[in-house]
mmCIF file of C-alpha atoms and ligand atoms in Angstrom:
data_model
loop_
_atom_site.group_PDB
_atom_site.id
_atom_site.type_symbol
_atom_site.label_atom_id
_atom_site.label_comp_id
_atom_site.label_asym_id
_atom_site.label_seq_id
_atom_site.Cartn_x
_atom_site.Cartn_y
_atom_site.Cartn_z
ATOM 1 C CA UNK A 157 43.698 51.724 126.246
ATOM 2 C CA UNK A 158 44.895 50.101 123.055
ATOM 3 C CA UNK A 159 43.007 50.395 120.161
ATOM 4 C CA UNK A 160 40.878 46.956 119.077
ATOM 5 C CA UNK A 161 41.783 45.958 115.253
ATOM 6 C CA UNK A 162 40.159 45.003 112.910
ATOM 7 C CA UNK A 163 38.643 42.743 110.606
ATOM 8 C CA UNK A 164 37.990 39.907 113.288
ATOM 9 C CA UNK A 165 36.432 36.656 114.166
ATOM 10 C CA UNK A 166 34.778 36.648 117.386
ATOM 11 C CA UNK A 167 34.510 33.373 119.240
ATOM 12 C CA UNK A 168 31.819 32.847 122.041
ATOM 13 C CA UNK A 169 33.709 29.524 123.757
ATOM 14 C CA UNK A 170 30.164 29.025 125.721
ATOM 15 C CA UNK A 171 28.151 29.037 123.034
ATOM 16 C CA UNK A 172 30.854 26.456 120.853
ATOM 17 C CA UNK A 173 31.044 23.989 123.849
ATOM 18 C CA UNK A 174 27.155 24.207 124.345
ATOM 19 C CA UNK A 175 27.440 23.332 120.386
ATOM 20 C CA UNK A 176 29.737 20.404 120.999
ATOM 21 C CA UNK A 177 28.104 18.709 124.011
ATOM 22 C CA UNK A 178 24.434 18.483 122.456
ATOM 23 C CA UNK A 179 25.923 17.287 119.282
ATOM 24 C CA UNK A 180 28.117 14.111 121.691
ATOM 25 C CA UNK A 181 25.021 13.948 123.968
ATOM 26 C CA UNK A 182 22.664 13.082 121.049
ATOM 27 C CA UNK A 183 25.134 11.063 119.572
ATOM 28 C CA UNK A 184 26.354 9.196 122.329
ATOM 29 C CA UNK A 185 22.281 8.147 123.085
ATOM 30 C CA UNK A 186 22.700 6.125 120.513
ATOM 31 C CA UNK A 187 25.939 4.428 120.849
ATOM 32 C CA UNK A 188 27.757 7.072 118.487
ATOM 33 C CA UNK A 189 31.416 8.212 119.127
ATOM 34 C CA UNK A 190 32.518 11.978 118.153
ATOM 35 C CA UNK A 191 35.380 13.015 116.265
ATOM 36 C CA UNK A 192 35.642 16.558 116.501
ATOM 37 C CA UNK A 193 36.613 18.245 113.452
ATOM 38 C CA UNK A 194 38.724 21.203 113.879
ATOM 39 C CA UNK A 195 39.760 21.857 110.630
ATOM 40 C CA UNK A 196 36.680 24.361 109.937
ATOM 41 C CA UNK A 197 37.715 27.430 112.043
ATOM 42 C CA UNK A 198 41.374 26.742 111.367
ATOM 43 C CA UNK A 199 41.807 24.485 114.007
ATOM 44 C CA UNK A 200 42.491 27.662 116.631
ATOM 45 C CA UNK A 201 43.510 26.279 119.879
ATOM 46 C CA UNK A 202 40.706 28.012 122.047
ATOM 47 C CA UNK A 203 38.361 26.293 119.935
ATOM 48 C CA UNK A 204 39.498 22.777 119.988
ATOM 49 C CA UNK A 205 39.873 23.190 123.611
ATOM 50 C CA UNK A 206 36.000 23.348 123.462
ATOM 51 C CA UNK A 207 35.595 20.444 121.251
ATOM 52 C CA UNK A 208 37.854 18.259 124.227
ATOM 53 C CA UNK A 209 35.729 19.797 127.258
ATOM 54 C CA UNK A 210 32.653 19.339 125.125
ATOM 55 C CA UNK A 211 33.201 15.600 124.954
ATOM 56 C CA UNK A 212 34.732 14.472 121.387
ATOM 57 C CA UNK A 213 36.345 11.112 121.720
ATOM 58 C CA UNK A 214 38.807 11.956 119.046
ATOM 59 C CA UNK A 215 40.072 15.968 118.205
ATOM 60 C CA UNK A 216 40.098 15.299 113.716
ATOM 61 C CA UNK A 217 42.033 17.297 111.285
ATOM 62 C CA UNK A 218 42.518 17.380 107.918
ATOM 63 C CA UNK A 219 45.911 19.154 108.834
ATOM 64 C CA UNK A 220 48.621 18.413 110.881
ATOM 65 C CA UNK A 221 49.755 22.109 111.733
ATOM 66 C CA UNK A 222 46.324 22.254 113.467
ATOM 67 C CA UNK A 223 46.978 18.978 115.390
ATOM 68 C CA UNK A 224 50.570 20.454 116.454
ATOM 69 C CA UNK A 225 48.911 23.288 117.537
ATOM 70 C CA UNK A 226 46.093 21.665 119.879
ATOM 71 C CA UNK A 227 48.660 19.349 121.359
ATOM 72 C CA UNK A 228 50.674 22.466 122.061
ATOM 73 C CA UNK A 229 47.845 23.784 123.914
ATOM 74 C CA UNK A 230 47.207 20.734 125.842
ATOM 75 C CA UNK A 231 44.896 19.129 125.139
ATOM 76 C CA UNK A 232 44.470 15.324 126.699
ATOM 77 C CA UNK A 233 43.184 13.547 123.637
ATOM 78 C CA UNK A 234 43.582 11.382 120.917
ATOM 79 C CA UNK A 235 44.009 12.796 117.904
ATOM 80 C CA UNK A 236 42.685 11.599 114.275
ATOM 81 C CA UNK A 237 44.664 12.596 110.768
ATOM 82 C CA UNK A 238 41.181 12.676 108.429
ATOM 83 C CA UNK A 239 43.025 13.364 105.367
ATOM 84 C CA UNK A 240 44.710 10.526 104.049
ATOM 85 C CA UNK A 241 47.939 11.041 104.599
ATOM 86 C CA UNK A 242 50.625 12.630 102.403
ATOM 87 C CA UNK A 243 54.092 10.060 102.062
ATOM 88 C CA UNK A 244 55.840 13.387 103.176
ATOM 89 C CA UNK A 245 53.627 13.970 105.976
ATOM 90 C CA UNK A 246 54.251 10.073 107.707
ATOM 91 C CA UNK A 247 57.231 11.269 110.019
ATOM 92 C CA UNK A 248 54.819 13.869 111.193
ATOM 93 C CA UNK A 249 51.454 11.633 110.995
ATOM 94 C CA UNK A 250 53.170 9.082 113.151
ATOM 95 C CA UNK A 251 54.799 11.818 116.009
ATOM 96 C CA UNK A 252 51.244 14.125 116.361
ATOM 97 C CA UNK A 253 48.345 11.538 115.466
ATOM 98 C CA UNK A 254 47.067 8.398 117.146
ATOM 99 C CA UNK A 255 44.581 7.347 114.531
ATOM 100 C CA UNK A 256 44.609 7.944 110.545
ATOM 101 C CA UNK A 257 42.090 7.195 107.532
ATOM 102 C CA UNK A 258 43.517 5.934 104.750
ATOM 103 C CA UNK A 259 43.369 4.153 101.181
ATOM 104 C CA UNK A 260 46.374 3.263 100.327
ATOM 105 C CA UNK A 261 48.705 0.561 100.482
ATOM 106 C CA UNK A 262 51.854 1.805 100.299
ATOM 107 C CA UNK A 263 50.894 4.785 103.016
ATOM 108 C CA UNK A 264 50.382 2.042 105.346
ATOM 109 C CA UNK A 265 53.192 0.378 104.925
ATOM 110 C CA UNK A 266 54.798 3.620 105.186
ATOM 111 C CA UNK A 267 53.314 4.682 108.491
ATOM 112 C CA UNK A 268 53.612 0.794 109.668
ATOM 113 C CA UNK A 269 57.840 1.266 109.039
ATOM 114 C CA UNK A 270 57.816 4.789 110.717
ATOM 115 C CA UNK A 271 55.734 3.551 113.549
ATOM 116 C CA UNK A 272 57.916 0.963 114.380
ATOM 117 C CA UNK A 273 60.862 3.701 113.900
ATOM 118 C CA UNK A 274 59.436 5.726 116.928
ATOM 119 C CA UNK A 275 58.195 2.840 118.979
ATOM 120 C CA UNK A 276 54.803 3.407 118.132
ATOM 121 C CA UNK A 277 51.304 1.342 117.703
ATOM 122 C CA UNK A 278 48.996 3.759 114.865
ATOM 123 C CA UNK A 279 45.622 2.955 114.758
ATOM 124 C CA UNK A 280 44.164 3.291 111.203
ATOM 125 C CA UNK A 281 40.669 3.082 109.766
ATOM 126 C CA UNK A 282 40.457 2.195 106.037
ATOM 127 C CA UNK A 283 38.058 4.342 104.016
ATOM 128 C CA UNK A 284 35.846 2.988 101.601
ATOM 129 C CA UNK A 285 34.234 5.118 98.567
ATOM 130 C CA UNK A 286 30.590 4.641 98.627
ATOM 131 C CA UNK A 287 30.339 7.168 95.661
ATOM 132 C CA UNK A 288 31.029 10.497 96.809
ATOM 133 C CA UNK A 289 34.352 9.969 94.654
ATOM 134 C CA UNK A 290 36.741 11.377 96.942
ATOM 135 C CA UNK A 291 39.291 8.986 98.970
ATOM 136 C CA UNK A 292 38.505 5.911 100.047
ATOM 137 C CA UNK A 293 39.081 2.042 98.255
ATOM 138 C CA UNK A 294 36.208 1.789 95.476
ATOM 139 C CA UNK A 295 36.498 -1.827 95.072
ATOM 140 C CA UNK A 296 35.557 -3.811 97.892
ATOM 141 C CA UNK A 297 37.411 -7.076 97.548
ATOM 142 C CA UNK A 298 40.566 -4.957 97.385
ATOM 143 C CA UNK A 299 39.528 -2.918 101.118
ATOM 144 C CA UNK A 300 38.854 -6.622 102.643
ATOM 145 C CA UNK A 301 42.119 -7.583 101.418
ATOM 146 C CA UNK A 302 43.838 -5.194 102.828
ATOM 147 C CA UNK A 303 42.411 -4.525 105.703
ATOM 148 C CA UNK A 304 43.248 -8.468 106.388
ATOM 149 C CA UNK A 305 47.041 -7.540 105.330
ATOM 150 C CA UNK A 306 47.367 -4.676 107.860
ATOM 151 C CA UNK A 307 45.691 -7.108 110.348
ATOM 152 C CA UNK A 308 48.358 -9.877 109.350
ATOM 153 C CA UNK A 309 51.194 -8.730 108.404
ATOM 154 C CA UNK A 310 51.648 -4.484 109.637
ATOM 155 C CA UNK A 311 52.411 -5.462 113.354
ATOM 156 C CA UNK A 312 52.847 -1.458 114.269
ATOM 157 C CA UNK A 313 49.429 -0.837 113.161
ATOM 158 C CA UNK A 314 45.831 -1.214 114.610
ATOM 159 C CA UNK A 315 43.043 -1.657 112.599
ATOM 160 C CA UNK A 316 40.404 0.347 114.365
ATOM 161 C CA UNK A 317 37.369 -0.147 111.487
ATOM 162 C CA UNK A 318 35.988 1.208 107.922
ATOM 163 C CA UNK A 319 34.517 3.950 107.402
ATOM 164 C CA UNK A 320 32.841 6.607 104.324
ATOM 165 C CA UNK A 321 33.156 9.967 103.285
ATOM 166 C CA UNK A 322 29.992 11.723 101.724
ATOM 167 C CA UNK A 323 28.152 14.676 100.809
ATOM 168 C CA UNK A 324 31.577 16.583 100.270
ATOM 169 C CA UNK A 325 33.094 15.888 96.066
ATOM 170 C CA UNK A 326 29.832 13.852 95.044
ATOM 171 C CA UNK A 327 26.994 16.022 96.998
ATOM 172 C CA UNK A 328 25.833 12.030 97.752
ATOM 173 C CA UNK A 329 23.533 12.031 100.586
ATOM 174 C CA UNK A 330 24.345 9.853 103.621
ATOM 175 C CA UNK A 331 20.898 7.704 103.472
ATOM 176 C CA UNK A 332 20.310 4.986 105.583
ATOM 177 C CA UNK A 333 21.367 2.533 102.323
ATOM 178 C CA UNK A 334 24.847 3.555 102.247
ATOM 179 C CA UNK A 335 24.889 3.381 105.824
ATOM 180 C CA UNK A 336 24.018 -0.363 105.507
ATOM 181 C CA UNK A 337 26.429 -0.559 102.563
ATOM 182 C CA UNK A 338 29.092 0.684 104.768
ATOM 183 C CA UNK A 339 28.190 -2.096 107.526
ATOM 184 C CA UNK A 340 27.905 -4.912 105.424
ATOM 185 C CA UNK A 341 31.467 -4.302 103.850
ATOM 186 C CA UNK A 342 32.580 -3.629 107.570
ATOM 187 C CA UNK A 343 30.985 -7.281 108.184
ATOM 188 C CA UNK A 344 32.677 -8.778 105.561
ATOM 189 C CA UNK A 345 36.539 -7.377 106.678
ATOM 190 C CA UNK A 346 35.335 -8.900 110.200
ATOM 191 C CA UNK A 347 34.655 -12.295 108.726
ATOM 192 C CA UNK A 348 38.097 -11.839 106.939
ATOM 193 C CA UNK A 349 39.915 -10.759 110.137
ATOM 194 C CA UNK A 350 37.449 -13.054 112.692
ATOM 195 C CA UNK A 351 37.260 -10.437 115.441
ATOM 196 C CA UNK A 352 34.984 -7.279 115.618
ATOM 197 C CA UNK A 353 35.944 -3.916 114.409
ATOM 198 C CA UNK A 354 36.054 -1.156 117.032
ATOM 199 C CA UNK A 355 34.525 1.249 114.833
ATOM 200 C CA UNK A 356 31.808 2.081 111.667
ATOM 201 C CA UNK A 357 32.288 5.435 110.871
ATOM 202 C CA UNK A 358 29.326 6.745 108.748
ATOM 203 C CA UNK A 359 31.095 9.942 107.586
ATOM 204 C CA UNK A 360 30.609 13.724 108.847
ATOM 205 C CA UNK A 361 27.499 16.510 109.204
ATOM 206 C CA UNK A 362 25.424 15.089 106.628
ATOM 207 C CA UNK A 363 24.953 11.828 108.467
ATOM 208 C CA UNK A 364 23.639 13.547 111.329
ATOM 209 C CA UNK A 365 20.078 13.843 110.328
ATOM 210 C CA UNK A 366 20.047 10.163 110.293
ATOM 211 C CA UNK A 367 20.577 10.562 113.998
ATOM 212 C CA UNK A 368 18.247 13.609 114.831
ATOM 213 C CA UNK A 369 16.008 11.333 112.975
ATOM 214 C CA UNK A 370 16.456 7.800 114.193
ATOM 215 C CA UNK A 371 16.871 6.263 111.463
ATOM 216 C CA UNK A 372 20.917 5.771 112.125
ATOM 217 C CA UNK A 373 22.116 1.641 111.574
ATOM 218 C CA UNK A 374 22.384 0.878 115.134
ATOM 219 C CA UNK A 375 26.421 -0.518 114.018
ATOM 220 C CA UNK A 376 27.534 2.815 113.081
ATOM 221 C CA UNK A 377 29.285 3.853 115.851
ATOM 222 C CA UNK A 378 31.346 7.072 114.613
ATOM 223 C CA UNK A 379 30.947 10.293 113.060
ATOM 224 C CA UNK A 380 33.127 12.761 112.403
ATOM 225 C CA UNK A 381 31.397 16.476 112.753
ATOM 226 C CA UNK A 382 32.973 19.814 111.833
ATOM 227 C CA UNK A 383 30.336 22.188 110.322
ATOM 228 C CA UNK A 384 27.805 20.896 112.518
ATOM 229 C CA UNK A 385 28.718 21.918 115.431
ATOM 230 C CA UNK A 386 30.541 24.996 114.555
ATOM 231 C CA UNK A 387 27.851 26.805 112.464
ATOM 232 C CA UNK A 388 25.460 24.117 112.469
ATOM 233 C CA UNK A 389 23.916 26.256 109.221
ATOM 234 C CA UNK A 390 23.979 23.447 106.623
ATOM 235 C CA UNK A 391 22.019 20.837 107.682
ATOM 236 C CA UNK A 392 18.567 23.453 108.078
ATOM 237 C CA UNK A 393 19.527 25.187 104.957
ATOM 238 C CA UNK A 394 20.339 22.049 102.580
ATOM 239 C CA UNK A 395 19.163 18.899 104.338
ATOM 240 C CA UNK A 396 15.627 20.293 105.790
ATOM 241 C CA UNK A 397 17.255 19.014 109.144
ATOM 242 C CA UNK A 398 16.659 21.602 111.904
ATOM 243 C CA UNK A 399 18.928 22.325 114.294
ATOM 244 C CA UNK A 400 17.546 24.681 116.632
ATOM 245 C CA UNK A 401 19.294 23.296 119.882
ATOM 246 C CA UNK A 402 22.377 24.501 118.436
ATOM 247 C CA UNK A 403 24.009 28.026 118.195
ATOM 248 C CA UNK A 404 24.458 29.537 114.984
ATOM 249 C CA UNK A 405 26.425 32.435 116.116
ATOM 250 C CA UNK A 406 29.003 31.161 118.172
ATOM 251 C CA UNK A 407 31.430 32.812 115.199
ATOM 252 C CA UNK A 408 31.250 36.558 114.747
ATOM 253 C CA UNK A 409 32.705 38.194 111.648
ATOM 254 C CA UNK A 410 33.499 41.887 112.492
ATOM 255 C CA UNK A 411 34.078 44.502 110.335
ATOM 256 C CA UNK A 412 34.988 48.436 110.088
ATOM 257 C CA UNK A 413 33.259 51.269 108.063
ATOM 258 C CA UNK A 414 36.822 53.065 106.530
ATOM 259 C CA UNK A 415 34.208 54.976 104.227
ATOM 260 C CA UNK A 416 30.402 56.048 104.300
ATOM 261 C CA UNK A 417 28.754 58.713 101.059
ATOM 262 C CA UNK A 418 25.990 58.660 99.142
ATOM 263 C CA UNK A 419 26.989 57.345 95.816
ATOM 264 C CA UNK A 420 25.001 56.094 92.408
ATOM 265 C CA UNK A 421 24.196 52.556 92.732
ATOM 266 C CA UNK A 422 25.301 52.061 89.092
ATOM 267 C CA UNK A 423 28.933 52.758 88.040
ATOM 268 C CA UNK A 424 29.634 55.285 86.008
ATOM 269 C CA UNK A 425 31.435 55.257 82.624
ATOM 270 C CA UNK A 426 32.148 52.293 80.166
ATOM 271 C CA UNK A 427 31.977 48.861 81.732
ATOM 272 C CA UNK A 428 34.321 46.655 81.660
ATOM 273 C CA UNK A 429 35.674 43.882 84.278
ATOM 274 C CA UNK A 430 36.303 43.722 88.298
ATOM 275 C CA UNK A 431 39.024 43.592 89.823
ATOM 276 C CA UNK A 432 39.173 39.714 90.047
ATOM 277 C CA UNK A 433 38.696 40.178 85.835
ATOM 278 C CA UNK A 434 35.144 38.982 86.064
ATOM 279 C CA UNK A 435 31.939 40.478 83.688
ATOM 280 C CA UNK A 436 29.709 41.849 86.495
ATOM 281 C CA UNK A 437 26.104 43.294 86.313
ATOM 282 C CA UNK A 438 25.117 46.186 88.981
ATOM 283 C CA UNK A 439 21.193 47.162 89.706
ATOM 284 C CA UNK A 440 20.618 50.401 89.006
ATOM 285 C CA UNK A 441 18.721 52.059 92.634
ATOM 286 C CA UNK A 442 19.367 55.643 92.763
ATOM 287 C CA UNK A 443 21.777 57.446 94.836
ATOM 288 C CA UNK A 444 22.214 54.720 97.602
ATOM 289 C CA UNK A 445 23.965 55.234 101.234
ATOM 290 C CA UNK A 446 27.135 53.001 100.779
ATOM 291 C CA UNK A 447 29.391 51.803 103.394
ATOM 292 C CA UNK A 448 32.857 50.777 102.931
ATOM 293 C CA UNK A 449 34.338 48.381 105.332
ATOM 294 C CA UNK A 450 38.197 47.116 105.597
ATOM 295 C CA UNK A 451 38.062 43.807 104.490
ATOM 296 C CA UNK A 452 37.743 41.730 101.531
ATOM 297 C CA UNK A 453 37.611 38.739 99.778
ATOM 298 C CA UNK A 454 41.156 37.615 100.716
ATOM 299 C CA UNK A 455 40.262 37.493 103.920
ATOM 300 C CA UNK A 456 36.645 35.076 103.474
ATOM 301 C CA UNK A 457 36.737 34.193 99.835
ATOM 302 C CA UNK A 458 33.232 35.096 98.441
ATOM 303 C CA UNK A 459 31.027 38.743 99.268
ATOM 304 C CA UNK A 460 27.727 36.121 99.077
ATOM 305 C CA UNK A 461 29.050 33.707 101.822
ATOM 306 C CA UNK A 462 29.080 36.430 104.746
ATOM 307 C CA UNK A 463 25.283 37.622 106.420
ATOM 308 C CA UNK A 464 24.637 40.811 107.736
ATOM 309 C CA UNK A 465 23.230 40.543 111.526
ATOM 310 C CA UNK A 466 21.423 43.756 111.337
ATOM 311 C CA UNK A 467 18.248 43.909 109.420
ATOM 312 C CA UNK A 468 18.586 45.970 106.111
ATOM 313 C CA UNK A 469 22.256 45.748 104.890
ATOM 314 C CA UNK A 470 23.179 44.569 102.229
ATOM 315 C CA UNK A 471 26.269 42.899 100.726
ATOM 316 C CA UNK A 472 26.941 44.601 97.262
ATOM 317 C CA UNK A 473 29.536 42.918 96.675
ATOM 318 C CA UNK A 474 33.797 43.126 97.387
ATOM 319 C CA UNK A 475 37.503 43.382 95.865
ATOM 320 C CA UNK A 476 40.769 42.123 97.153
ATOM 321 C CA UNK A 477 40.636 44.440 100.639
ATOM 322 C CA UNK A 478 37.259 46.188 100.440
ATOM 323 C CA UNK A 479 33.716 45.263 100.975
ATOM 324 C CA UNK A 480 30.900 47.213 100.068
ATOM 325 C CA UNK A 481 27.456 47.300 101.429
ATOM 326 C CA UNK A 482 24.260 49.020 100.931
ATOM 327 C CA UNK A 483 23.216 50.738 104.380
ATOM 328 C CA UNK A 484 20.333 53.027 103.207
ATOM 329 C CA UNK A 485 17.636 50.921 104.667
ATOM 330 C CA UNK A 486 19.594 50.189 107.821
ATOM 331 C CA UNK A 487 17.582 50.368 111.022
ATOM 332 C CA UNK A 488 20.244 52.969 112.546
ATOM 333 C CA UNK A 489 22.718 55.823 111.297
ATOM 334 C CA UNK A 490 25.763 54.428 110.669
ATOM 335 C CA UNK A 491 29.347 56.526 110.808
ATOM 336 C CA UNK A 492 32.795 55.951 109.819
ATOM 337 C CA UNK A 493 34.517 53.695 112.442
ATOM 338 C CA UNK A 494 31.647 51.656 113.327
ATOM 339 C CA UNK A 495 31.989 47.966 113.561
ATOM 340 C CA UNK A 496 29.207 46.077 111.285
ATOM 341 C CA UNK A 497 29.080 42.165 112.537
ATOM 342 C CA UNK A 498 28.368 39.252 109.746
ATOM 343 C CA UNK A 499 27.529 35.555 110.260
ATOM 344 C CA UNK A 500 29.414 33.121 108.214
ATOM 345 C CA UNK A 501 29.078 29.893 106.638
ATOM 346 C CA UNK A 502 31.346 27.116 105.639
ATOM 347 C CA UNK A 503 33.206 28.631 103.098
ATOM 348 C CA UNK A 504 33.730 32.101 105.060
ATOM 349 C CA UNK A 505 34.543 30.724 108.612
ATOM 350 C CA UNK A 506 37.213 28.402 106.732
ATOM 351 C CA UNK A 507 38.942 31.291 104.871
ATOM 352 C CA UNK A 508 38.101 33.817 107.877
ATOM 353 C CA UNK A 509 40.210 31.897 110.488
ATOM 354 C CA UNK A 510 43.426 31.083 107.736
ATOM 355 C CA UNK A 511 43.761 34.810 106.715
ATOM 356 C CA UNK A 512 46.554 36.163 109.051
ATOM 357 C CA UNK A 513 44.675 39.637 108.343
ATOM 358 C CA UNK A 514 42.050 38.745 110.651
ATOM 359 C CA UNK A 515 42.282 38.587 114.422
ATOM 360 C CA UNK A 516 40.983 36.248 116.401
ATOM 361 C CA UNK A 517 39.497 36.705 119.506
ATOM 362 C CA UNK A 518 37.485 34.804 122.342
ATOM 363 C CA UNK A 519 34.705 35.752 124.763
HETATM 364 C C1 PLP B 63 36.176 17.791 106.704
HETATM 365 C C2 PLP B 63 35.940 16.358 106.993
HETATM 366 C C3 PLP B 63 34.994 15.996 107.942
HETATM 367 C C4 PLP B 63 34.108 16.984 108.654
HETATM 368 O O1 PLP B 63 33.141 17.450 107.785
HETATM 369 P P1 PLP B 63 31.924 18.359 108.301
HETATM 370 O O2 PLP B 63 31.027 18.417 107.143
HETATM 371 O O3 PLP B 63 32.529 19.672 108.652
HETATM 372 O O4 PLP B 63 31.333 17.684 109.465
HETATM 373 C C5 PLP B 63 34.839 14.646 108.228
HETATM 374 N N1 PLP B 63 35.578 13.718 107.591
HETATM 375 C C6 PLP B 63 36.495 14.031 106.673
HETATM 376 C C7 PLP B 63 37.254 12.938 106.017
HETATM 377 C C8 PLP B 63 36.711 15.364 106.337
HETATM 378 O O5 PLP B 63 37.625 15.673 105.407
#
């Protein structure tokens, strides 16, 4: 029998398409469309799948490789570009995506010109910043404008709607007043243009409580969630929004013990710096039972974004390829070889599933 490697990320597809239907089923009670944001687990194939047989209208990226990928794998939908796109990226934007955000002129015009080149209508929705300060046009006069240009004058383009970005530069919470913000400006392109827009998109996860708690504009008719259906750990933690419908483990960091002594819990000699060159300070416990697992913080970033799942470990902290945790109050023995499993959060799961170090596997 071959030998399972490790580190890994375990996916449970149930559990992630159980994840993705409650989120379109609560949405879509009130009149809300899902884009499904794959960009959070790397956009792995097996996973988008799940967003599609879950019941996303659109499968979103931030990244085209991950769109390539899930059309490779076949999935039958449309497919949404939610990073404004790169004027080296438009070939590729126009050939992989149906539907784009954007804030910029010249990118339209650009993606309008290679549209037309491969015989193509794009369907664009034009962001507006509501003060998050990430993309999107900040003056409002200038998004009505164009959004009557592309409707006028950019025949291989579709203007689908407007919509925001928040909670992700800024930390600006999506409250019900920039919701109305968002639908007044949307109301003001449509008296510009003199038909309805398809869509108000009222940004990602951190509009969703404004759902779960029915407050949402009943004219907002789009989100785009990533986070919150993958982990779904955010909104309880930060936005006092539970979530306990949802499956917080349907992502499995696992890891192996390459080392297990009893060793001081201080170091010994004259301090200086880690390995990353940082000042660090280390609690001084005793003689400790320390395990040493193969993985580090190339392959999830930060030693404080990954969680234990057995009661009494502890995450001491990590270098380049090694992780160390305290196992002396662990509920059971632990010997070299054994596999210790971690939640993750946002941060993790994102580097987790780009480090070609870790395997990924389904169940
Ligand atoms: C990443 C991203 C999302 C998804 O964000 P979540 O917080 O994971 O739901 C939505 N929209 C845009 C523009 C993004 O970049």
């Amino acid at each position: 029998m071959a030998v399972e490697r490790y580190p890994r990320v375990e996916i449970d597809l149930k559990k992630l398409k159980s994840n993705v239907k409650n989120i379109v089923d609560r949405c879509g009670a009130v009149g809300i469309d899902v884009a499904g944001v794959i960009k959070g687990c790397n956009g792995i194939p097996e996973a988008a799948v799940q967003f599609a047989a879950g019941g996303c209208k659109y499968i979103a990226s931030s990244r085209l490789e991950q769109i390539e990928a899930a059309r490779k794998a076949g999935i039958d939908k449309e497919f949404m570009l939610i990073r404004v796109p790169m004027l080296s990226e438009i070939v590729d934007a126009i050939k992989l995506t149906d539907i784009s955000l954007n804030s910029e002129r010249e990118v339209l015009e650009a993606l309008n010109k290679e549209a037309g080149v491969q015989g193509k209508i794009h369907q664009v929705i034009l962001m507006s910043d509501l003060g998050d300060l990430r993309e999107g046009f900040w003056d409002k006069d200038e998004l009505v404008a164009c959004a009557k240009w592309v409707e006028t004058d950019l025949k291989n383009l579709k203007l689908m709607g407007v919509a925001t970005n928040l909670g992700c530069y800024g930390s600006i919470a999506a409250t019900v007043d920039k919701m109305e913000e968002l639908i007044a400006l949307a109301e003001r392109v449509e008296a510009a243009i003199g038909r309805k827009l398809a869509y108000i998109g009222g940004g990602a996860t951190t509009s969703l409580p404004r759902v779960m708690e029915g407050v949402m504009p009943a004219r907002i008719n789009l989100l785009r969630i990533g986070e919150g259906i993958l982990l779904s750990r955010d909104l309880p933690l930060f936005y006092n929004c539970p979530m306990d419908f949802m499956y917080q483990d349907a992502f499995t960091l696992k890891a192996e013990i390459i080392e297990i002594k009893d060793k001081p819990s201080h170091p010994v000699g004259t301090i200086a710096v880690d390995a990353f060159g940082r000042k660090q300070v280390y609690q001084d416990r005793g003689i400790r039972k320390r395990a040493l697992l193969g993985i580090g913080k190339v392959d999830y970033g930060d030693p404080g974004d990954i969680f234990p799942r057995a009661k009494g470990i502890e995450v001491l902290g990590a270098s380049s390829d090694h992780t160390i945790v305290d196992v002396e109050n662990a509920d059971r023995e632990y010997k070299l070889g054994d596999v210790l499993e971690f939640d993750f959060n946002y941060a993790s799961i994102v580097y987790a599933t780009n480090c070609p170090n870790v395997r990924i596997v389904t169940i």
